[in-house]
Structures are given as structure tokens and as C-alpha cells.
PDB file of C-alpha atoms and ligand atoms in Angstrom:
ATOM      1  CA  UNK I 260      -9.897  19.890  17.725  1.00 57.00           C
ATOM      2  CA  UNK I 261     -10.422  17.168  20.324  1.00 70.00           C
ATOM      3  CA  UNK I 262      -7.422  15.118  21.289  1.00 66.00           C
ATOM      4  CA  UNK I 263      -9.357  11.870  20.990  1.00 78.00           C
ATOM      5  CA  UNK I 264     -10.440  12.492  17.453  1.00 76.00           C
ATOM      6  CA  UNK I 265      -6.942  13.518  16.511  1.00 79.00           C
ATOM      7  CA  UNK I 266      -5.672  10.221  17.813  1.00 81.00           C
ATOM      8  CA  UNK I 267      -8.404   8.064  16.318  1.00 84.00           C
ATOM      9  CA  UNK I 268      -7.925   9.529  12.842  1.00 92.00           C
ATOM     10  CA  UNK I 269      -4.133   9.439  13.053  1.00 90.00           C
ATOM     11  CA  UNK I 270      -3.866  13.160  12.586  1.00 93.00           C
ATOM     12  CA  UNK I 271      -0.222  14.148  12.519  1.00 95.00           C
ATOM     13  CA  UNK I 272       0.266  17.122  10.249  1.00 96.00           C
ATOM     14  CA  UNK I 273       3.384  17.619   8.155  1.00 97.00           C
ATOM     15  CA  UNK I 274       5.231  20.872   8.730  1.00 96.00           C
ATOM     16  CA  UNK I 275       8.437  20.354   6.741  1.00 96.00           C
ATOM     17  CA  UNK I 276       8.389  21.950   3.283  1.00 96.00           C
ATOM     18  CA  UNK I 277      11.520  20.017   2.269  1.00 97.00           C
ATOM     19  CA  UNK I 278       9.679  16.727   2.698  1.00 98.00           C
ATOM     20  CA  UNK I 279       6.655  18.019   0.833  1.00 97.00           C
ATOM     21  CA  UNK I 280       8.901  18.898  -2.068  1.00 97.00           C
ATOM     22  CA  UNK I 281      10.346  15.367  -2.086  1.00 98.00           C
ATOM     23  CA  UNK I 282       6.860  13.831  -2.134  1.00 98.00           C
ATOM     24  CA  UNK I 283       5.817  15.977  -5.094  1.00 97.00           C
ATOM     25  CA  UNK I 284       9.059  15.201  -6.947  1.00 97.00           C
ATOM     26  CA  UNK I 285       8.650  11.474  -6.328  1.00 98.00           C
ATOM     27  CA  UNK I 286       5.232  11.662  -7.977  1.00 97.00           C
ATOM     28  CA  UNK I 287       6.676  13.316 -11.094  1.00 97.00           C
ATOM     29  CA  UNK I 288       3.455  15.255 -11.234  1.00 97.00           C
ATOM     30  CA  UNK I 289       2.623  17.139 -14.406  1.00 96.00           C
ATOM     31  CA  UNK I 290      -0.174  19.614 -15.176  1.00 97.00           C
ATOM     32  CA  UNK I 291      -3.462  17.745 -15.817  1.00 96.00           C
ATOM     33  CA  UNK I 292      -2.328  14.555 -14.045  1.00 97.00           C
ATOM     34  CA  UNK I 293      -5.155  13.151 -11.974  1.00 98.00           C
ATOM     35  CA  UNK I 294      -4.243  12.919  -8.294  1.00 98.00           C
ATOM     36  CA  UNK I 295      -6.104  11.184  -5.503  1.00 98.00           C
ATOM     37  CA  UNK I 296      -5.003  12.688  -2.208  1.00 98.00           C
ATOM     38  CA  UNK I 297      -5.869  10.670   0.878  1.00 98.00           C
ATOM     39  CA  UNK I 298      -6.317  12.540   4.158  1.00 98.00           C
ATOM     40  CA  UNK I 299      -5.505  16.140   3.150  1.00 98.00           C
ATOM     41  CA  UNK I 300      -5.787  17.300   6.774  1.00 97.00           C
ATOM     42  CA  UNK I 301      -5.162  21.038   6.864  1.00 97.00           C
ATOM     43  CA  UNK I 302      -3.980  21.023   3.280  1.00 98.00           C
ATOM     44  CA  UNK I 303      -0.225  21.454   3.405  1.00 97.00           C
ATOM     45  CA  UNK I 304       0.364  18.771   0.734  1.00 98.00           C
ATOM     46  CA  UNK I 305      -2.792  19.801  -1.093  1.00 98.00           C
ATOM     47  CA  UNK I 306      -1.384  23.306  -1.495  1.00 98.00           C
ATOM     48  CA  UNK I 307       1.765  21.931  -3.128  1.00 98.00           C
ATOM     49  CA  UNK I 308      -0.331  19.662  -5.360  1.00 98.00           C
ATOM     50  CA  UNK I 309      -2.477  22.580  -6.504  1.00 97.00           C
ATOM     51  CA  UNK I 310       0.645  24.404  -7.612  1.00 97.00           C
ATOM     52  CA  UNK I 311       1.575  21.554  -9.966  1.00 97.00           C
ATOM     53  CA  UNK I 312      -1.656  22.264 -11.890  1.00 97.00           C
ATOM     54  CA  UNK I 313      -2.727  18.670 -11.590  1.00 98.00           C
ATOM     55  CA  UNK I 314      -6.417  17.769 -11.142  1.00 98.00           C
ATOM     56  CA  UNK I 315      -6.868  16.732  -7.538  1.00 98.00           C
ATOM     57  CA  UNK I 316      -9.536  14.794  -5.688  1.00 98.00           C
ATOM     58  CA  UNK I 317      -8.877  14.942  -1.947  1.00 98.00           C
ATOM     59  CA  UNK I 318     -10.763  12.653   0.452  1.00 98.00           C
ATOM     60  CA  UNK I 319     -10.940  13.573   4.115  1.00 98.00           C
ATOM     61  CA  UNK I 320     -12.811  11.798   6.888  1.00 97.00           C
ATOM     62  CA  UNK I 321     -12.922  14.628   9.411  1.00 96.00           C
ATOM     63  CA  UNK I 322     -15.941  16.852   8.757  1.00 95.00           C
ATOM     64  CA  UNK I 323     -14.435  19.798  10.624  1.00 94.00           C
ATOM     65  CA  UNK I 324     -11.425  19.742   8.342  1.00 96.00           C
ATOM     66  CA  UNK I 325     -13.689  19.624   5.276  1.00 97.00           C
ATOM     67  CA  UNK I 326     -15.098  23.032   6.220  1.00 96.00           C
ATOM     68  CA  UNK I 327     -11.611  24.362   6.809  1.00 96.00           C
ATOM     69  CA  UNK I 328     -10.283  23.033   3.483  1.00 97.00           C
ATOM     70  CA  UNK I 329     -13.238  24.255   1.414  1.00 97.00           C
ATOM     71  CA  UNK I 330     -12.732  27.709   2.793  1.00 97.00           C
ATOM     72  CA  UNK I 331      -8.970  27.679   2.384  1.00 97.00           C
ATOM     73  CA  UNK I 332      -9.042  26.504  -1.226  1.00 97.00           C
ATOM     74  CA  UNK I 333     -12.283  28.056  -2.442  1.00 95.00           C
ATOM     75  CA  UNK I 334     -10.664  29.724  -5.433  1.00 92.00           C
ATOM     76  CA  UNK I 335      -9.041  26.639  -6.886  1.00 94.00           C
ATOM     77  CA  UNK I 336     -10.835  24.899  -9.713  1.00 92.00           C
ATOM     78  CA  UNK I 337      -8.350  22.026  -9.990  1.00 96.00           C
ATOM     79  CA  UNK I 338      -9.255  20.679  -6.528  1.00 98.00           C
ATOM     80  CA  UNK I 339     -12.316  18.681  -5.512  1.00 98.00           C
ATOM     81  CA  UNK I 340     -12.682  18.090  -1.779  1.00 98.00           C
ATOM     82  CA  UNK I 341     -14.723  15.046  -0.811  1.00 97.00           C
ATOM     83  CA  UNK I 342     -15.985  14.207   2.645  1.00 98.00           C
ATOM     84  CA  UNK I 343     -15.741  10.507   3.413  1.00 97.00           C
ATOM     85  CA  UNK I 344     -13.729   7.464   4.355  1.00 98.00           C
ATOM     86  CA  UNK I 345     -11.276   6.322   1.687  1.00 98.00           C
ATOM     87  CA  UNK I 346     -12.301   2.710   2.346  1.00 97.00           C
ATOM     88  CA  UNK I 347     -15.909   3.510   1.382  1.00 97.00           C
ATOM     89  CA  UNK I 348     -14.650   5.306  -1.718  1.00 97.00           C
ATOM     90  CA  UNK I 349     -13.201   1.987  -2.888  1.00 96.00           C
ATOM     91  CA  UNK I 350     -16.111  -0.083  -1.597  1.00 95.00           C
ATOM     92  CA  UNK I 351     -18.434   1.990  -3.770  1.00 95.00           C
ATOM     93  CA  UNK I 352     -16.058   1.717  -6.752  1.00 94.00           C
ATOM     94  CA  UNK I 353     -15.735   5.496  -6.867  1.00 94.00           C
ATOM     95  CA  UNK I 354     -12.115   5.009  -7.931  1.00 94.00           C
ATOM     96  CA  UNK I 355     -13.356   3.838 -11.325  1.00 93.00           C
ATOM     97  CA  UNK I 356     -14.519   7.371 -12.001  1.00 94.00           C
ATOM     98  CA  UNK I 357     -10.944   8.625 -11.773  1.00 95.00           C
ATOM     99  CA  UNK I 358      -8.925   8.941 -14.957  1.00 94.00           C
ATOM    100  CA  UNK I 359      -6.817   5.938 -15.913  1.00 92.00           C
ATOM    101  CA  UNK I 360      -3.240   6.208 -14.658  1.00 95.00           C
ATOM    102  CA  UNK I 361      -4.124   8.443 -11.763  1.00 98.00           C
ATOM    103  CA  UNK I 362      -1.590   8.884  -8.979  1.00 98.00           C
ATOM    104  CA  UNK I 363      -2.127   8.505  -5.246  1.00 98.00           C
ATOM    105  CA  UNK I 364      -0.500  10.836  -2.749  1.00 98.00           C
ATOM    106  CA  UNK I 365      -0.986  10.987   0.985  1.00 97.00           C
ATOM    107  CA  UNK I 366       0.374  11.345   4.442  1.00 97.00           C
ATOM    108  CA  UNK I 367      -1.959   8.700   5.751  1.00 96.00           C
ATOM    109  CA  UNK I 368      -2.850   7.510   9.259  1.00 93.00           C
ATOM    110  CA  UNK I 369      -0.942   4.462  10.459  1.00 90.00           C
ATOM    111  CA  UNK I 370      -4.029   2.328  11.049  1.00 93.00           C
ATOM    112  CA  UNK I 371      -4.850   2.481   7.353  1.00 96.00           C
ATOM    113  CA  UNK I 372      -1.504   1.551   5.796  1.00 96.00           C
ATOM    114  CA  UNK I 373      -1.652  -2.083   4.721  1.00 96.00           C
ATOM    115  CA  UNK I 374      -5.381  -2.196   4.046  1.00 96.00           C
ATOM    116  CA  UNK I 375      -5.194   0.906   1.877  1.00 97.00           C
ATOM    117  CA  UNK I 376      -2.260  -0.390  -0.174  1.00 98.00           C
ATOM    118  CA  UNK I 377      -4.143  -3.632  -0.704  1.00 97.00           C
ATOM    119  CA  UNK I 378      -7.248  -1.737  -1.908  1.00 96.00           C
ATOM    120  CA  UNK I 379      -5.163   0.318  -4.324  1.00 97.00           C
ATOM    121  CA  UNK I 380      -3.322  -2.651  -5.775  1.00 97.00           C
ATOM    122  CA  UNK I 381      -6.376  -4.875  -6.113  1.00 95.00           C
ATOM    123  CA  UNK I 382      -8.643  -2.278  -7.701  1.00 93.00           C
ATOM    124  CA  UNK I 383      -9.650  -2.579 -11.348  1.00 90.00           C
ATOM    125  CA  UNK I 384      -8.469   0.956 -12.034  1.00 94.00           C
ATOM    126  CA  UNK I 385      -5.018   0.600 -10.540  1.00 95.00           C
ATOM    127  CA  UNK I 386      -3.122   3.851 -10.012  1.00 97.00           C
ATOM    128  CA  UNK I 387       0.016   4.505 -12.026  1.00 98.00           C
ATOM    129  CA  UNK I 388       1.975   5.426  -8.905  1.00 98.00           C
ATOM    130  CA  UNK I 389       1.394   5.478  -5.171  1.00 98.00           C
ATOM    131  CA  UNK I 390       3.398   7.804  -2.932  1.00 98.00           C
ATOM    132  CA  UNK I 391       2.656   7.519   0.760  1.00 98.00           C
ATOM    133  CA  UNK I 392       4.045   8.668   4.059  1.00 98.00           C
ATOM    134  CA  UNK I 393       3.932   5.610   6.301  1.00 98.00           C
ATOM    135  CA  UNK I 394       5.628   4.215   9.402  1.00 97.00           C
ATOM    136  CA  UNK I 395       9.351   3.725   8.816  1.00 98.00           C
ATOM    137  CA  UNK I 396       9.323   0.108   9.973  1.00 98.00           C
ATOM    138  CA  UNK I 397       6.450  -0.819   7.709  1.00 98.00           C
ATOM    139  CA  UNK I 398       8.182   0.828   4.745  1.00 98.00           C
ATOM    140  CA  UNK I 399      11.308  -1.201   5.489  1.00 98.00           C
ATOM    141  CA  UNK I 400       9.292  -4.415   5.678  1.00 98.00           C
ATOM    142  CA  UNK I 401       7.592  -3.705   2.358  1.00 98.00           C
ATOM    143  CA  UNK I 402      10.882  -3.431   0.429  1.00 98.00           C
ATOM    144  CA  UNK I 403      12.525  -6.545   1.916  1.00 98.00           C
ATOM    145  CA  UNK I 404      13.947  -9.228  -0.375  1.00 98.00           C
ATOM    146  CA  UNK I 405      14.902 -12.887   0.234  1.00 98.00           C
ATOM    147  CA  UNK I 406      16.150 -14.059   2.733  1.00 98.00           C
ATOM    148  CA  UNK I 407      14.070 -11.515   4.619  1.00 98.00           C
ATOM    149  CA  UNK I 408      10.773 -11.723   2.786  1.00 98.00           C
ATOM    150  CA  UNK I 409       7.551 -11.375   4.758  1.00 98.00           C
ATOM    151  CA  UNK I 410       3.857 -11.636   3.995  1.00 98.00           C
ATOM    152  CA  UNK I 411       3.344  -7.900   3.470  1.00 98.00           C
ATOM    153  CA  UNK I 412       6.352  -7.605   1.132  1.00 98.00           C
ATOM    154  CA  UNK I 413       5.224 -10.603  -0.914  1.00 98.00           C
ATOM    155  CA  UNK I 414       1.625  -9.321  -1.163  1.00 98.00           C
ATOM    156  CA  UNK I 415       2.778  -5.934  -2.435  1.00 98.00           C
ATOM    157  CA  UNK I 416       5.707  -7.007  -4.625  1.00 98.00           C
ATOM    158  CA  UNK I 417       3.442  -9.438  -6.472  1.00 98.00           C
ATOM    159  CA  UNK I 418       1.693  -6.357  -7.891  1.00 98.00           C
ATOM    160  CA  UNK I 419       4.256  -3.599  -7.736  1.00 98.00           C
ATOM    161  CA  UNK I 420       7.791  -2.334  -7.298  1.00 98.00           C
ATOM    162  CA  UNK I 421       8.229  -0.524  -3.987  1.00 98.00           C
ATOM    163  CA  UNK I 422      11.082   1.811  -3.100  1.00 98.00           C
ATOM    164  CA  UNK I 423      11.831   4.082  -0.174  1.00 98.00           C
ATOM    165  CA  UNK I 424      12.147   7.730  -1.236  1.00 98.00           C
ATOM    166  CA  UNK I 425      13.353   9.102   2.101  1.00 98.00           C
ATOM    167  CA  UNK I 426      13.112   8.732   5.850  1.00 98.00           C
ATOM    168  CA  UNK I 427      11.268  11.369   7.819  1.00 98.00           C
ATOM    169  CA  UNK I 428      11.963  12.261  11.431  1.00 98.00           C
ATOM    170  CA  UNK I 429       9.077  12.495  13.868  1.00 97.00           C
ATOM    171  CA  UNK I 430      10.096  16.136  14.346  1.00 97.00           C
ATOM    172  CA  UNK I 431       8.687  16.921  10.897  1.00 97.00           C
ATOM    173  CA  UNK I 432       5.126  16.527  12.220  1.00 97.00           C
ATOM    174  CA  UNK I 433       2.800  18.293  14.579  1.00 94.00           C
ATOM    175  CA  UNK I 434       1.730  16.902  16.963  1.00 93.00           C
ATOM    176  CA  UNK I 435       4.924  14.890  17.149  1.00 94.00           C
ATOM    177  CA  UNK I 436       4.228  11.142  16.754  1.00 94.00           C
ATOM    178  CA  UNK I 437       6.087   8.456  18.712  1.00 94.00           C
ATOM    179  CA  UNK I 438       7.808   6.890  15.699  1.00 95.00           C
ATOM    180  CA  UNK I 439       9.676   7.960  12.586  1.00 97.00           C
ATOM    181  CA  UNK I 440       8.174   7.710   9.116  1.00 98.00           C
ATOM    182  CA  UNK I 441       9.257   7.126   5.537  1.00 98.00           C
ATOM    183  CA  UNK I 442       7.995   8.147   2.139  1.00 98.00           C
ATOM    184  CA  UNK I 443       7.463   5.081  -0.012  1.00 98.00           C
ATOM    185  CA  UNK I 444       6.794   4.941  -3.738  1.00 98.00           C
ATOM    186  CA  UNK I 445       4.913   1.903  -4.986  1.00 98.00           C
ATOM    187  CA  UNK I 446       4.704   1.493  -8.746  1.00 98.00           C
ATOM    188  CA  UNK I 447       2.221  -1.144  -9.943  1.00 98.00           C
ATOM    189  CA  UNK I 448       3.495  -3.432 -12.695  1.00 97.00           C
ATOM    190  CA  UNK I 449       1.089  -5.558 -14.693  1.00 95.00           C
ATOM    191  CA  UNK I 450       2.371  -9.092 -15.348  1.00 96.00           C
ATOM    192  CA  UNK I 451       0.752 -12.138 -16.895  1.00 96.00           C
ATOM    193  CA  UNK I 452       0.583 -13.642 -13.418  1.00 96.00           C
ATOM    194  CA  UNK I 453      -0.953 -10.770 -11.446  1.00 97.00           C
ATOM    195  CA  UNK I 454      -3.624 -10.168 -14.065  1.00 96.00           C
ATOM    196  CA  UNK I 455      -4.721 -13.793 -14.080  1.00 96.00           C
ATOM    197  CA  UNK I 456      -7.503 -14.182 -11.505  1.00 94.00           C
ATOM    198  CA  UNK I 457      -6.928 -17.899 -10.895  1.00 95.00           C
ATOM    199  CA  UNK I 458      -3.239 -17.385 -10.393  1.00 96.00           C
ATOM    200  CA  UNK I 459      -3.805 -14.442  -8.051  1.00 97.00           C
ATOM    201  CA  UNK I 460      -5.943 -16.675  -5.845  1.00 96.00           C
ATOM    202  CA  UNK I 461      -3.376 -19.465  -5.901  1.00 97.00           C
ATOM    203  CA  UNK I 462      -0.534 -17.100  -5.083  1.00 98.00           C
ATOM    204  CA  UNK I 463      -2.308 -15.625  -2.059  1.00 97.00           C
ATOM    205  CA  UNK I 464      -3.426 -19.037  -0.790  1.00 97.00           C
ATOM    206  CA  UNK I 465       0.194 -20.100  -1.068  1.00 97.00           C
ATOM    207  CA  UNK I 466       1.854 -17.181   0.701  1.00 98.00           C
ATOM    208  CA  UNK I 467      -0.740 -17.073   3.496  1.00 97.00           C
ATOM    209  CA  UNK I 468      -0.124 -20.743   4.224  1.00 97.00           C
ATOM    210  CA  UNK I 469       3.633 -20.366   3.876  1.00 98.00           C
ATOM    211  CA  UNK I 470       3.993 -17.413   6.230  1.00 98.00           C
ATOM    212  CA  UNK I 471       1.569 -18.700   8.864  1.00 96.00           C
ATOM    213  CA  UNK I 472       4.351 -19.709  11.231  1.00 94.00           C
ATOM    214  CA  UNK I 473       7.311 -18.001   9.594  1.00 93.00           C
ATOM    215  CA  UNK I 474       9.949 -19.508  11.878  1.00 93.00           C
ATOM    216  CA  UNK I 475       9.034 -23.040  10.936  1.00 96.00           C
ATOM    217  CA  UNK I 476      10.432 -24.797   7.882  1.00 98.00           C
ATOM    218  CA  UNK I 477       8.328 -23.901   4.886  1.00 98.00           C
ATOM    219  CA  UNK I 478       7.669 -27.536   4.019  1.00 98.00           C
ATOM    220  CA  UNK I 479       5.951 -28.024   7.406  1.00 97.00           C
ATOM    221  CA  UNK I 480       3.793 -24.919   7.010  1.00 97.00           C
ATOM    222  CA  UNK I 481       2.725 -26.020   3.552  1.00 97.00           C
ATOM    223  CA  UNK I 482       1.930 -29.603   4.439  1.00 97.00           C
ATOM    224  CA  UNK I 483       0.009 -28.593   7.598  1.00 96.00           C
ATOM    225  CA  UNK I 484      -1.866 -25.614   6.276  1.00 96.00           C
ATOM    226  CA  UNK I 485      -2.590 -26.781   2.744  1.00 96.00           C
ATOM    227  CA  UNK I 486      -2.901 -30.490   3.549  1.00 95.00           C
ATOM    228  CA  UNK I 487      -0.396 -31.467   0.901  1.00 95.00           C
ATOM    229  CA  UNK I 488       1.723 -34.640   1.132  1.00 96.00           C
ATOM    230  CA  UNK I 489       5.350 -33.874   1.935  1.00 97.00           C
ATOM    231  CA  UNK I 490       6.411 -36.107  -0.953  1.00 97.00           C
ATOM    232  CA  UNK I 491       4.624 -33.822  -3.408  1.00 97.00           C
ATOM    233  CA  UNK I 492       6.170 -30.751  -1.865  1.00 98.00           C
ATOM    234  CA  UNK I 493       9.612 -32.316  -2.114  1.00 98.00           C
ATOM    235  CA  UNK I 494       9.090 -33.020  -5.802  1.00 97.00           C
ATOM    236  CA  UNK I 495       8.062 -29.424  -6.418  1.00 98.00           C
ATOM    237  CA  UNK I 496      11.070 -28.207  -4.423  1.00 98.00           C
ATOM    238  CA  UNK I 497      13.370 -30.325  -6.551  1.00 98.00           C
ATOM    239  CA  UNK I 498      12.032 -29.057  -9.845  1.00 97.00           C
ATOM    240  CA  UNK I 499      12.393 -25.463  -8.641  1.00 97.00           C
ATOM    241  CA  UNK I 500      15.761 -25.918  -6.934  1.00 97.00           C
ATOM    242  CA  UNK I 501      14.416 -24.977  -3.513  1.00 98.00           C
ATOM    243  CA  UNK I 502      16.373 -26.432  -0.612  1.00 97.00           C
ATOM    244  CA  UNK I 503      14.543 -28.546   1.937  1.00 97.00           C
ATOM    245  CA  UNK I 504      15.500 -26.357   4.861  1.00 97.00           C
ATOM    246  CA  UNK I 505      14.002 -23.191   3.332  1.00 98.00           C
ATOM    247  CA  UNK I 506      11.799 -20.899   5.349  1.00 98.00           C
ATOM    248  CA  UNK I 507       9.115 -18.670   3.888  1.00 98.00           C
ATOM    249  CA  UNK I 508      11.425 -15.657   4.144  1.00 98.00           C
ATOM    250  CA  UNK I 509      13.897 -17.274   1.709  1.00 98.00           C
ATOM    251  CA  UNK I 510      11.662 -17.432  -1.370  1.00 98.00           C
ATOM    252  CA  UNK I 511      11.445 -14.863  -4.160  1.00 98.00           C
ATOM    253  CA  UNK I 512       8.125 -13.814  -5.673  1.00 98.00           C
ATOM    254  CA  UNK I 513       8.874 -15.925  -8.769  1.00 97.00           C
ATOM    255  CA  UNK I 514       9.469 -19.013  -6.645  1.00 97.00           C
ATOM    256  CA  UNK I 515       6.177 -18.425  -4.799  1.00 98.00           C
ATOM    257  CA  UNK I 516       4.392 -18.156  -8.120  1.00 98.00           C
ATOM    258  CA  UNK I 517       5.972 -21.352  -9.447  1.00 97.00           C
ATOM    259  CA  UNK I 518       5.238 -23.241  -6.243  1.00 97.00           C
ATOM    260  CA  UNK I 519       1.608 -22.178  -6.258  1.00 97.00           C
ATOM    261  CA  UNK I 520       1.278 -23.335  -9.864  1.00 96.00           C
ATOM    262  CA  UNK I 521       2.697 -26.742  -8.988  1.00 96.00           C
ATOM    263  CA  UNK I 522       0.949 -27.338  -5.676  1.00 96.00           C
ATOM    264  CA  UNK I 523      -2.418 -25.595  -5.644  1.00 94.00           C
ATOM    265  CA  UNK I 524      -5.469 -26.949  -7.431  1.00 86.00           C
ATOM    266  CA  UNK I 525      -7.395 -24.779  -9.877  1.00 81.00           C
ATOM    267  CA  UNK I 526     -10.498 -24.624  -7.687  1.00 73.00           C
ATOM    268  CA  UNK I 527      -9.086 -22.859  -4.600  1.00 65.00           C
TER     269      UNK I 527
HETATM  270  N1  LIG K 119      -1.952  15.210   4.741  1.00 95.80           N
HETATM  271  C1  LIG K 119      -2.025  16.018   5.943  1.00 95.80           C
HETATM  272  C2  LIG K 119      -2.710  15.296   7.100  1.00 95.80           C
HETATM  273  C3  LIG K 119      -2.099  14.011   7.542  1.00 95.80           C
HETATM  274  S1  LIG K 119      -2.870  13.316   8.949  1.00 95.80           S
HETATM  275  C4  LIG K 119      -0.625  16.461   6.321  1.00 95.80           C
HETATM  276  O1  LIG K 119       0.322  15.885   5.839  1.00 95.80           O
HETATM  277  O2  LIG K 119      -0.481  17.396   7.120  1.00 95.80           O
HETATM  278  C5  LIG K 119      -3.924  12.081   8.258  1.00 95.80           C
HETATM  279  C6  LIG K 119      -5.227  12.652   7.721  1.00 95.80           C
HETATM  280  O3  LIG K 119      -6.035  11.549   7.262  1.00 95.80           O
HETATM  281  C7  LIG K 119      -6.076  13.368   8.758  1.00 95.80           C
HETATM  282  O4  LIG K 119      -6.529  14.596   8.225  1.00 95.80           O
HETATM  283  C8  LIG K 119      -7.252  12.410   9.023  1.00 95.80           C
HETATM  284  O5  LIG K 119      -8.436  13.069   9.429  1.00 95.80           O
HETATM  285  C9  LIG K 119      -7.392  11.725   7.679  1.00 95.80           C
HETATM  286  N2  LIG K 119      -8.015  10.395   7.725  1.00 95.80           N
HETATM  287  C10 LIG K 119      -7.932   9.475   8.702  1.00 95.80           C
HETATM  288  N3  LIG K 119      -8.584   8.346   8.366  1.00 95.80           N
HETATM  289  C11 LIG K 119      -9.098   8.548   7.119  1.00 95.80           C
HETATM  290  C12 LIG K 119      -9.894   7.747   6.228  1.00 95.80           C
HETATM  291  N4  LIG K 119     -10.263   6.506   6.568  1.00 95.80           N
HETATM  292  N5  LIG K 119     -10.254   8.272   5.027  1.00 95.80           N
HETATM  293  C13 LIG K 119      -9.870   9.543   4.691  1.00 95.80           C
HETATM  294  N6  LIG K 119      -9.136  10.340   5.495  1.00 95.80           N
HETATM  295  C14 LIG K 119      -8.740   9.863   6.691  1.00 95.80           C
END
């Protein structure tokens, strides 16, 4: 396999059976569960998934690996191997053909991480659970709480509860990547806020404006980026008990929701 392609597609293959076991356990996978595996590679996770007797759809972007996988798993009826880019799978709404409450599993390439999580959480047919191997630092950012919130954490925690299952040394992969990884479990939670389209728009308008220059006081970000009078922001702060010297990193998801309800017009 060419080195360039390996790099472009983020191909680092897991070789540690202990970690594979932890991923499968984190998914609490039962026979007949529907699994979407992203980037099966040479099939080390796929093999473990097959053994759970779940129904698996595995999407792989590297055509060479498709041939390899089809040959390796030709006798398994509970696995469907699909050639393609996972982003196109969502663009074409193919995810809607999966059973409700399907689960997502994958040791995915780094370049895909935040975009993929966004696609999964925003889709109509949201998975029941998402278990991914991602960069350690990104996993740590996703689970942050006030006073260390960040845009990625807020975007994900609005829809889901994330938790780190375990950290994974770069030695568990071949070829060995430069950085360590972590297995993260993201469990979507439906709330009256995140299922309300108007509120979803308001929330994201709010956090994008708030985190634009995260070191600045939040009130300055909001008044500059949303063109709101400081007096109005101060009133909203008062009613929500937010202190004037807050930065974006200090606010909880509930505070962001309340602020967006008070400060953002219905027609954003
Ligand atoms: N799951 C395997 C492989 C991990 S490497 C293992 O743990 O060993 C990441 C895999 O994702 C590679 O096989 C790569 O070809 C595939 N991939 C990269 N970008 C992709 C995309 N956009 N859609 C689907 N698969 C992709």
C-alpha cells in the first residue's frame, strides 16, 4: 500500500486485542444490534464485531481494502461491506436506511473527527451510541466542563453525553502515529431544546459568536458579533446570574440555552 495513501486516509491499524475488547464492551453490543462501522481497514475491529452476532454495515473509502475485506469475510452473512466515503453516506441520507437505535463504532482517521461527530448528532436517524477511537487531546476537549468549556464541547454536549472509555498509547497501532489516542463514548440524549429546530439554530448562533475570541470577555464577543446592545446583555446576565467578567469557557450548556432564548431573535 502506498505511503501517501496511507497518510491521506489516516490509516493507522489497531493491533491491541485488549483495546478492541474495551471498544466492544463499551458498545454493549448484543446479537442483532445494528452496527455502522466506519473505516474497517483490515478488519481487526470488524472481526470482533462479527463475533457479537450483530448486523454490521462497514464503510471503507480505500478500494484496495474493500477487496481484501470481502475476501477475508466472505462467509459472514451478518456483515455488509460498502465502498465509499462516510461523508457521502450521510449526504445521500443512507443512514436513514439503518435500523433505529443503531450504534456507531470506528477507529477513524483524525481528519474526520469533528465533522463526523457533527454528522452523526445532526442526522434525523441519530445513533443510540457512538464509540470512536480519536486523538487523545480532542477527546479531552470534548468532555470539558465549565470553566473550561470550548466550542467543540458545547456543540457535542448540547446533543449528547460524552465520556472517555480509555486512553490508548500510540504503540497500539501500526504504523505508529505521532500522538496518543482515546476511546470516547458519545451517547445522544433527546431534550426539548435539541429537538426544537428554532432553538437549535439560536443555540449554535450563540455559541459560535461567544467562542469567536475565547480569551475576550463574553459580553464583548456577544455585543460585537451579534450586534446586541451591552445593556440588553447585562439584563440577560442579571436574570441568569451570570457575572459580568465571564468568558465563554465559564458557561454551562443550560446557561447557553437560556442566553440564546433571551438574546437571539426567532428569525436567525
Ligand atoms: N478500523 C481499522 C482501521 C483504522 S484506520 C483498525 O482499527 O485497524 C482508518 C480507516 O478509515 C482506514 O481504513 C481508512 O482507509 C478509512 N477511511 C479514511 N477516510 C474515510 C472516509 N472518509 N470514509 C470511510 N472510511 C475512511
